[in-house]
mmCIF file of C-alpha atoms and ligand atoms in Angstrom:
data_model
loop_
_atom_site.group_PDB
_atom_site.id
_atom_site.type_symbol
_atom_site.label_atom_id
_atom_site.label_comp_id
_atom_site.label_asym_id
_atom_site.label_seq_id
_atom_site.Cartn_x
_atom_site.Cartn_y
_atom_site.Cartn_z
ATOM 1 C CA ASP O 1 1.595 -13.605 -11.774
ATOM 2 C CA ALA O 2 2.221 -13.751 -8.054
ATOM 3 C CA ILE O 3 -0.355 -11.096 -7.259
ATOM 4 C CA ASP O 4 -4.013 -11.091 -8.199
ATOM 5 C CA GLN O 5 -5.504 -7.827 -9.251
ATOM 6 C CA ARG O 6 -8.968 -6.712 -8.336
ATOM 7 C CA PRO O 7 -10.042 -3.365 -9.619
ATOM 8 C CA SER O 8 -13.010 -1.539 -8.291
ATOM 9 C CA SER O 9 -14.004 -1.655 -11.912
ATOM 10 C CA CYS O 10 -12.634 -1.458 -15.451
ATOM 11 C CA HIS O 11 -13.438 0.587 -18.450
ATOM 12 C CA ALA O 12 -14.903 -1.460 -21.236
ATOM 13 C CA SER O 13 -12.230 -0.069 -23.553
ATOM 14 C CA ILE O 14 -9.339 -1.227 -21.401
ATOM 15 C CA ALA O 15 -8.046 -4.431 -22.901
ATOM 16 C CA LYS O 16 -6.633 -5.731 -19.625
ATOM 17 C CA SER O 17 -9.075 -7.734 -17.593
ATOM 18 C CA TRP O 18 -8.772 -7.615 -13.826
ATOM 19 C CA VAL O 19 -9.823 -10.580 -11.824
ATOM 20 C CA CYS O 20 -10.240 -11.367 -8.205
ATOM 21 C CA SER O 21 -8.575 -14.368 -6.668
ATOM 22 C CA ASP O 22 -11.074 -17.186 -6.339
ATOM 23 C CA THR O 23 -8.817 -19.001 -3.904
ATOM 24 C CA SER O 24 -9.402 -16.712 -0.925
ATOM 25 C CA PRO O 25 -12.555 -17.274 1.134
ATOM 26 C CA ILE O 26 -12.288 -13.679 2.372
ATOM 27 C CA LEU O 27 -12.403 -12.316 -1.151
ATOM 28 C CA ALA O 28 -15.524 -14.320 -1.814
ATOM 29 C CA LEU O 29 -17.272 -12.218 0.816
ATOM 30 C CA ILE O 30 -17.210 -9.090 -1.258
ATOM 31 C CA GLU O 31 -18.728 -8.352 -4.587
ATOM 32 C CA VAL O 32 -16.205 -9.195 -7.268
ATOM 33 C CA GLU O 33 -17.972 -9.067 -10.570
ATOM 34 C CA ARG O 34 -16.429 -7.095 -13.387
ATOM 35 C CA LYS O 35 -18.256 -3.929 -14.197
ATOM 36 C CA PRO O 36 -17.755 -0.963 -16.530
ATOM 37 C CA CYS O 37 -15.905 1.998 -15.078
ATOM 38 C CA LYS O 38 -13.631 4.966 -15.684
ATOM 39 C CA VAL O 39 -9.926 4.825 -16.534
ATOM 40 C CA ASP O 40 -8.809 6.639 -13.373
ATOM 41 C CA ASP O 41 -10.579 4.329 -10.942
ATOM 42 C CA MET O 42 -8.462 2.919 -8.161
ATOM 43 C CA LYS O 43 -6.685 -0.361 -8.755
ATOM 44 C CA VAL O 44 -6.516 -2.895 -5.943
ATOM 45 C CA HIS O 45 -3.926 -5.663 -5.907
ATOM 46 C CA VAL O 46 -4.364 -8.392 -3.330
ATOM 47 C CA ALA O 47 -1.391 -10.698 -2.828
ATOM 48 C CA ASN O 48 -1.944 -14.344 -3.487
ATOM 49 C CA HIS O 49 1.360 -15.976 -2.686
ATOM 50 C CA PRO O 50 2.140 -18.742 -0.197
ATOM 51 C CA LEU O 51 5.119 -16.927 1.326
ATOM 52 C CA ILE O 52 3.079 -13.797 1.929
ATOM 53 C CA SER O 53 0.242 -15.877 3.430
ATOM 54 C CA HIS O 54 2.678 -17.723 5.685
ATOM 55 C CA LYS O 55 4.330 -14.557 6.964
ATOM 56 C CA LEU O 56 0.961 -12.860 7.475
ATOM 57 C CA THR O 57 -0.314 -15.788 9.525
ATOM 58 C CA VAL O 58 2.689 -15.585 11.860
ATOM 59 C CA LEU O 59 2.276 -11.804 12.015
ATOM 60 C CA ARG O 60 -1.378 -12.099 13.022
ATOM 61 C CA ASP O 61 -0.650 -14.619 15.757
ATOM 62 C CA GLU O 62 -0.887 -12.889 19.150
ATOM 63 C CA ARG O 63 2.067 -14.947 20.413
ATOM 64 C CA THR O 64 4.471 -13.311 17.939
ATOM 65 C CA ASP O 65 6.817 -10.966 19.816
ATOM 66 C CA SER O 66 7.867 -7.476 18.683
ATOM 67 C CA PRO O 67 11.337 -8.371 17.306
ATOM 68 C CA THR O 68 9.837 -11.161 15.150
ATOM 69 C CA PHE O 69 6.929 -8.919 14.173
ATOM 70 C CA ARG O 70 9.313 -6.168 12.990
ATOM 71 C CA LEU O 71 11.339 -8.635 10.952
ATOM 72 C CA LEU O 72 8.225 -10.085 9.316
ATOM 73 C CA VAL O 73 6.874 -6.636 8.465
ATOM 74 C CA GLU O 74 10.147 -5.791 6.752
ATOM 75 C CA GLU O 75 10.097 -9.023 4.731
ATOM 76 C CA LEU O 76 6.427 -8.618 3.800
ATOM 77 C CA VAL O 77 6.920 -5.058 2.617
ATOM 78 C CA THR O 78 9.808 -6.096 0.385
ATOM 79 C CA LEU O 79 7.577 -8.745 -1.203
ATOM 80 C CA LEU O 80 4.675 -6.309 -1.643
ATOM 81 C CA ALA O 81 7.031 -3.597 -2.907
ATOM 82 C CA TYR O 82 8.059 -5.906 -5.730
ATOM 83 C CA GLU O 83 4.502 -5.713 -7.051
ATOM 84 C CA ALA O 84 3.946 -2.084 -6.071
ATOM 85 C CA THR O 85 6.952 -0.928 -8.106
ATOM 86 C CA ARG O 86 5.963 -2.775 -11.258
ATOM 87 C CA GLU O 87 5.172 0.533 -13.001
ATOM 88 C CA VAL O 88 8.150 2.480 -11.680
ATOM 89 C CA ARG O 89 9.492 4.722 -14.445
ATOM 90 C CA THR O 90 12.618 3.732 -16.298
ATOM 91 C CA LYS O 91 14.818 5.068 -19.080
ATOM 92 C CA THR O 92 17.070 3.315 -21.558
ATOM 93 C CA VAL O 93 20.835 3.625 -21.164
ATOM 94 C CA THR O 94 23.784 2.239 -23.094
ATOM 95 C CA ILE O 95 26.398 0.259 -21.190
ATOM 96 C CA LYS O 96 29.294 -2.040 -21.948
ATOM 97 C CA THR O 97 29.392 -5.529 -20.497
ATOM 98 C CA PRO O 98 32.801 -7.279 -20.492
ATOM 99 C CA VAL O 99 31.586 -8.863 -23.751
ATOM 100 C CA THR O 100 29.794 -6.177 -25.753
ATOM 101 C CA ALA O 101 27.929 -2.878 -25.794
ATOM 102 C CA THR O 102 24.247 -3.151 -25.023
ATOM 103 C CA THR O 103 21.297 -1.166 -23.792
ATOM 104 C CA GLY O 104 19.346 -1.641 -20.594
ATOM 105 C CA LEU O 105 16.781 0.006 -18.358
ATOM 106 C CA VAL O 106 17.538 2.022 -15.254
ATOM 107 C CA MET O 107 15.230 3.982 -12.992
ATOM 108 C CA ALA O 108 14.371 7.406 -14.366
ATOM 109 C CA GLU O 109 14.651 10.779 -12.594
ATOM 110 C CA PRO O 110 12.993 12.148 -10.591
ATOM 111 C CA ARG O 111 13.215 9.279 -8.145
ATOM 112 C CA PRO O 112 10.079 8.011 -6.426
ATOM 113 C CA VAL O 113 9.051 9.400 -3.061
ATOM 114 C CA VAL O 114 8.301 7.013 -0.204
ATOM 115 C CA VAL O 115 6.042 8.291 2.584
ATOM 116 C CA PRO O 116 5.730 6.165 5.727
ATOM 117 C CA ILE O 117 2.863 7.205 7.985
ATOM 118 C CA LEU O 118 4.148 7.409 11.546
ATOM 119 C CA ARG O 119 4.137 5.553 13.830
ATOM 120 C CA ALA O 120 3.387 2.127 12.363
ATOM 121 C CA GLY O 121 4.428 2.950 8.767
ATOM 122 C CA LEU O 122 7.969 3.476 10.016
ATOM 123 C CA GLY O 123 8.211 -0.272 10.521
ATOM 124 C CA MET O 124 7.684 -0.654 6.764
ATOM 125 C CA LEU O 125 10.359 1.790 5.600
ATOM 126 C CA GLU O 126 13.372 -0.514 5.755
ATOM 127 C CA GLY O 127 11.636 -3.185 3.654
ATOM 128 C CA MET O 128 10.734 -0.585 1.028
ATOM 129 C CA THR O 129 14.102 1.161 0.804
ATOM 130 C CA LYS O 130 15.750 -2.229 0.352
ATOM 131 C CA LEU O 131 14.138 -2.288 -3.085
ATOM 132 C CA LEU O 132 14.293 1.465 -3.694
ATOM 133 C CA PRO O 133 17.485 2.620 -1.961
ATOM 134 C CA THR O 134 17.633 5.916 -3.867
ATOM 135 C CA ALA O 135 14.038 6.943 -3.227
ATOM 136 C CA GLN O 136 13.424 10.223 -1.436
ATOM 137 C CA VAL O 137 11.647 9.776 1.895
ATOM 138 C CA GLY O 138 8.983 12.141 3.263
ATOM 139 C CA PHE O 139 7.186 11.666 6.574
ATOM 140 C CA LEU O 140 3.632 12.088 7.762
ATOM 141 C CA GLY O 141 2.766 11.697 11.422
ATOM 142 C CA MET O 142 -0.877 10.839 11.902
ATOM 143 C CA VAL O 143 -2.885 9.543 14.800
ATOM 144 C CA ARG O 144 -6.378 8.126 14.951
ATOM 145 C CA ASP O 145 -8.730 9.223 17.726
ATOM 146 C CA GLU O 146 -9.854 5.921 19.223
ATOM 147 C CA GLU O 147 -13.316 7.363 20.021
ATOM 148 C CA THR O 148 -14.231 9.184 16.808
ATOM 149 C CA LEU O 149 -11.864 7.137 14.585
ATOM 150 C CA LYS O 150 -10.921 10.469 12.891
ATOM 151 C CA ALA O 151 -7.305 10.975 11.862
ATOM 152 C CA THR O 152 -5.287 14.090 12.733
ATOM 153 C CA THR O 153 -1.845 15.097 11.470
ATOM 154 C CA TYR O 154 0.889 15.938 14.001
ATOM 155 C CA ALA O 155 3.901 15.975 11.664
ATOM 156 C CA ASN O 156 4.336 16.780 8.001
ATOM 157 C CA ARG O 157 7.737 16.550 6.316
ATOM 158 C CA LEU O 158 6.872 16.218 2.651
ATOM 159 C CA PRO O 159 8.610 17.848 -0.315
ATOM 160 C CA GLU O 160 6.658 21.012 -1.256
ATOM 161 C CA ASN O 161 6.559 20.125 -4.929
ATOM 162 C CA LEU O 162 5.686 16.585 -5.942
ATOM 163 C CA SER O 163 4.792 17.290 -9.553
ATOM 164 C CA GLY O 164 5.927 14.519 -11.823
ATOM 165 C CA ARG O 165 6.665 12.241 -8.872
ATOM 166 C CA GLN O 166 5.537 8.680 -8.263
ATOM 167 C CA CYS O 167 4.712 8.344 -4.554
ATOM 168 C CA PHE O 168 4.454 5.272 -2.336
ATOM 169 C CA ILE O 169 2.586 5.550 0.962
ATOM 170 C CA LEU O 170 3.390 3.005 3.665
ATOM 171 C CA ASP O 171 0.639 2.302 6.192
ATOM 172 C CA PRO O 172 0.232 -1.235 7.536
ATOM 173 C CA MET O 173 -3.523 -1.132 8.186
ATOM 174 C CA LEU O 174 -6.210 0.194 5.840
ATOM 175 C CA ALA O 175 -9.118 0.229 8.301
ATOM 176 C CA THR O 176 -11.687 3.070 8.038
ATOM 177 C CA GLY O 177 -9.599 4.742 5.329
ATOM 178 C CA GLY O 178 -9.511 8.112 7.156
ATOM 179 C CA THR O 179 -5.722 8.263 7.504
ATOM 180 C CA LEU O 180 -5.028 7.170 3.957
ATOM 181 C CA VAL O 181 -7.559 9.619 2.479
ATOM 182 C CA MET O 182 -5.820 12.468 4.315
ATOM 183 C CA ALA O 183 -2.344 11.283 3.292
ATOM 184 C CA ILE O 184 -3.316 10.859 -0.364
ATOM 185 C CA ASN O 185 -4.891 14.333 -0.371
ATOM 186 C CA TYR O 186 -1.636 15.865 0.948
ATOM 187 C CA LEU O 187 0.235 14.259 -1.930
ATOM 188 C CA ILE O 188 -2.337 15.288 -4.551
ATOM 189 C CA GLU O 189 -2.273 18.896 -3.245
ATOM 190 C CA ARG O 190 1.491 18.938 -3.813
ATOM 191 C CA GLY O 191 1.068 17.693 -7.373
ATOM 192 C CA ALA O 192 1.906 13.962 -7.091
ATOM 193 C CA ASP O 193 1.572 12.225 -10.415
ATOM 194 C CA GLU O 194 0.777 8.720 -9.312
ATOM 195 C CA ILE O 195 0.161 7.302 -5.828
ATOM 196 C CA THR O 196 0.489 3.729 -4.595
ATOM 197 C CA ALA O 197 -0.453 2.767 -1.047
ATOM 198 C CA ILE O 198 1.121 -0.363 0.408
ATOM 199 C CA CYS O 199 -0.848 -1.864 3.301
ATOM 200 C CA LEU O 200 -0.250 -5.215 4.963
ATOM 201 C CA LEU O 201 -3.980 -5.683 5.611
ATOM 202 C CA ALA O 202 -7.055 -3.927 4.228
ATOM 203 C CA ALA O 203 -10.718 -3.916 5.244
ATOM 204 C CA PRO O 204 -13.437 -3.747 2.556
ATOM 205 C CA GLU O 205 -14.889 -0.673 4.310
ATOM 206 C CA GLY O 206 -11.617 1.241 3.908
ATOM 207 C CA ILE O 207 -11.258 0.273 0.260
ATOM 208 C CA LYS O 208 -14.780 1.544 -0.433
ATOM 209 C CA VAL O 209 -13.971 4.882 1.258
ATOM 210 C CA LEU O 210 -10.860 5.307 -0.907
ATOM 211 C CA GLU O 211 -12.705 4.348 -4.069
ATOM 212 C CA ASP O 212 -15.493 6.849 -3.376
ATOM 213 C CA GLU O 213 -13.126 9.647 -2.363
ATOM 214 C CA PHE O 214 -10.764 9.396 -5.331
ATOM 215 C CA LYS O 215 -13.152 8.294 -8.059
ATOM 216 C CA ASN O 216 -12.643 11.461 -10.095
ATOM 217 C CA SER O 217 -9.359 12.722 -8.679
ATOM 218 C CA GLY O 218 -7.572 12.412 -12.025
ATOM 219 C CA VAL O 219 -4.542 10.928 -10.228
ATOM 220 C CA PRO O 220 -3.919 7.200 -10.691
ATOM 221 C CA ILE O 221 -4.215 5.526 -7.289
ATOM 222 C CA THR O 222 -3.273 1.933 -6.566
ATOM 223 C CA LEU O 223 -3.565 -0.131 -3.422
ATOM 224 C CA VAL O 224 -1.275 -3.123 -2.921
ATOM 225 C CA THR O 225 -2.187 -5.230 0.092
ATOM 226 C CA GLY O 226 -1.160 -8.538 1.577
ATOM 227 C CA SER O 227 -4.730 -9.473 2.461
ATOM 228 C CA LEU O 228 -8.273 -8.284 2.096
ATOM 229 C CA ASP O 229 -9.692 -9.047 5.521
ATOM 230 C CA GLU O 230 -13.299 -9.610 6.486
ATOM 231 C CA LYS O 231 -14.527 -6.392 8.119
ATOM 232 C CA LEU O 232 -14.026 -3.749 10.793
ATOM 233 C CA ASN O 233 -15.281 -4.323 14.318
ATOM 234 C CA GLU O 234 -17.159 -1.713 16.370
ATOM 235 C CA LYS O 235 -13.853 -0.233 17.576
ATOM 236 C CA GLY O 236 -12.579 0.238 14.022
ATOM 237 C CA TYR O 237 -10.133 -2.668 14.224
ATOM 238 C CA ILE O 238 -9.632 -4.951 11.247
ATOM 239 C CA VAL O 239 -11.086 -8.476 11.685
ATOM 240 C CA PRO O 240 -9.357 -10.898 11.861
ATOM 241 C CA GLY O 241 -6.516 -8.362 11.587
ATOM 242 C CA LEU O 242 -3.475 -8.374 13.840
ATOM 243 C CA GLY O 243 -4.424 -5.871 16.552
ATOM 244 C CA ASP O 244 -2.751 -2.474 16.848
ATOM 245 C CA ALA O 245 0.136 -2.504 14.372
ATOM 246 C CA GLY O 246 2.051 0.278 16.162
ATOM 247 C CA ASP O 247 1.787 -1.459 19.520
ATOM 248 C CA ARG O 248 2.850 -4.769 18.080
ATOM 249 C CA LEU O 249 5.862 -3.177 16.364
ATOM 250 C CA TYR O 250 7.030 -0.913 19.151
ATOM 251 C CA GLY O 251 5.091 -1.796 22.301
ATOM 252 C CA VAL O 252 2.157 -0.016 23.961
ATOM 253 C CA VAL O 253 2.677 3.712 24.601
HETATM 254 N N1 URA D 1 -4.970 0.330 13.087
HETATM 255 C C1 URA D 1 -4.371 -0.773 13.617
HETATM 256 O O1 URA D 1 -3.231 -0.719 14.074
HETATM 257 N N2 URA D 1 -5.085 -1.930 13.645
HETATM 258 C C2 URA D 1 -6.334 -2.040 13.163
HETATM 259 O O2 URA D 1 -6.908 -3.122 13.200
HETATM 260 C C3 URA D 1 -6.930 -0.874 12.610
HETATM 261 C C4 URA D 1 -6.222 0.291 12.597
#
């Protein structure tokens, strides 16, 4: 499997065992032992693939310019989306090949909903819709106060009713977790069935916040990330990180 899977925990009755990559020195910094837990605990998938590592290294490099950065983000999201969509719902259909009749799987209705979090999540949309061209797209505009690190919402264009829908949130940086908690709560309030967040980088502090917040939400939540970084610094930036994702994508505003 190209992607290692680290759960916060696993129920003793779940047959699947989730393991943490032992190849990443960063992962070794956090507690990784298996422990008993509830079925609806958050799942965390951390990529362990040389192409993802390569692209992330170039992305992190301060010398990488915006056009290259945007291209790399798109490529990385497509690779992460491959894993994130592993559980996308399908139905069986009958078709005819030039040789014979057969059955196959196609994506089921209703289609998934993709929610980029503006501004930086917009840079991830193209890479995601490459894999899911028929997905519906909703938008959330959120900004983090650089002093308090609290997120506020300035735009909300989500479908009113998300019951029965699988949702994918796109946010490049899981730092304090404030933005993602708010975004996930908007989706849960509207009835989302299953939520997967795709983040290029994640900090252990942010993962812990998500795990605590959604422990008993009853909605399956998954995080797929390209890297579990070391920590947050005093300004709430991910270390080693890549700086401000929005600025690096679109320039400083
Ligand atoms: N948002 C960013 O763009 N970068 C960080 O390191 C943390 C939050």
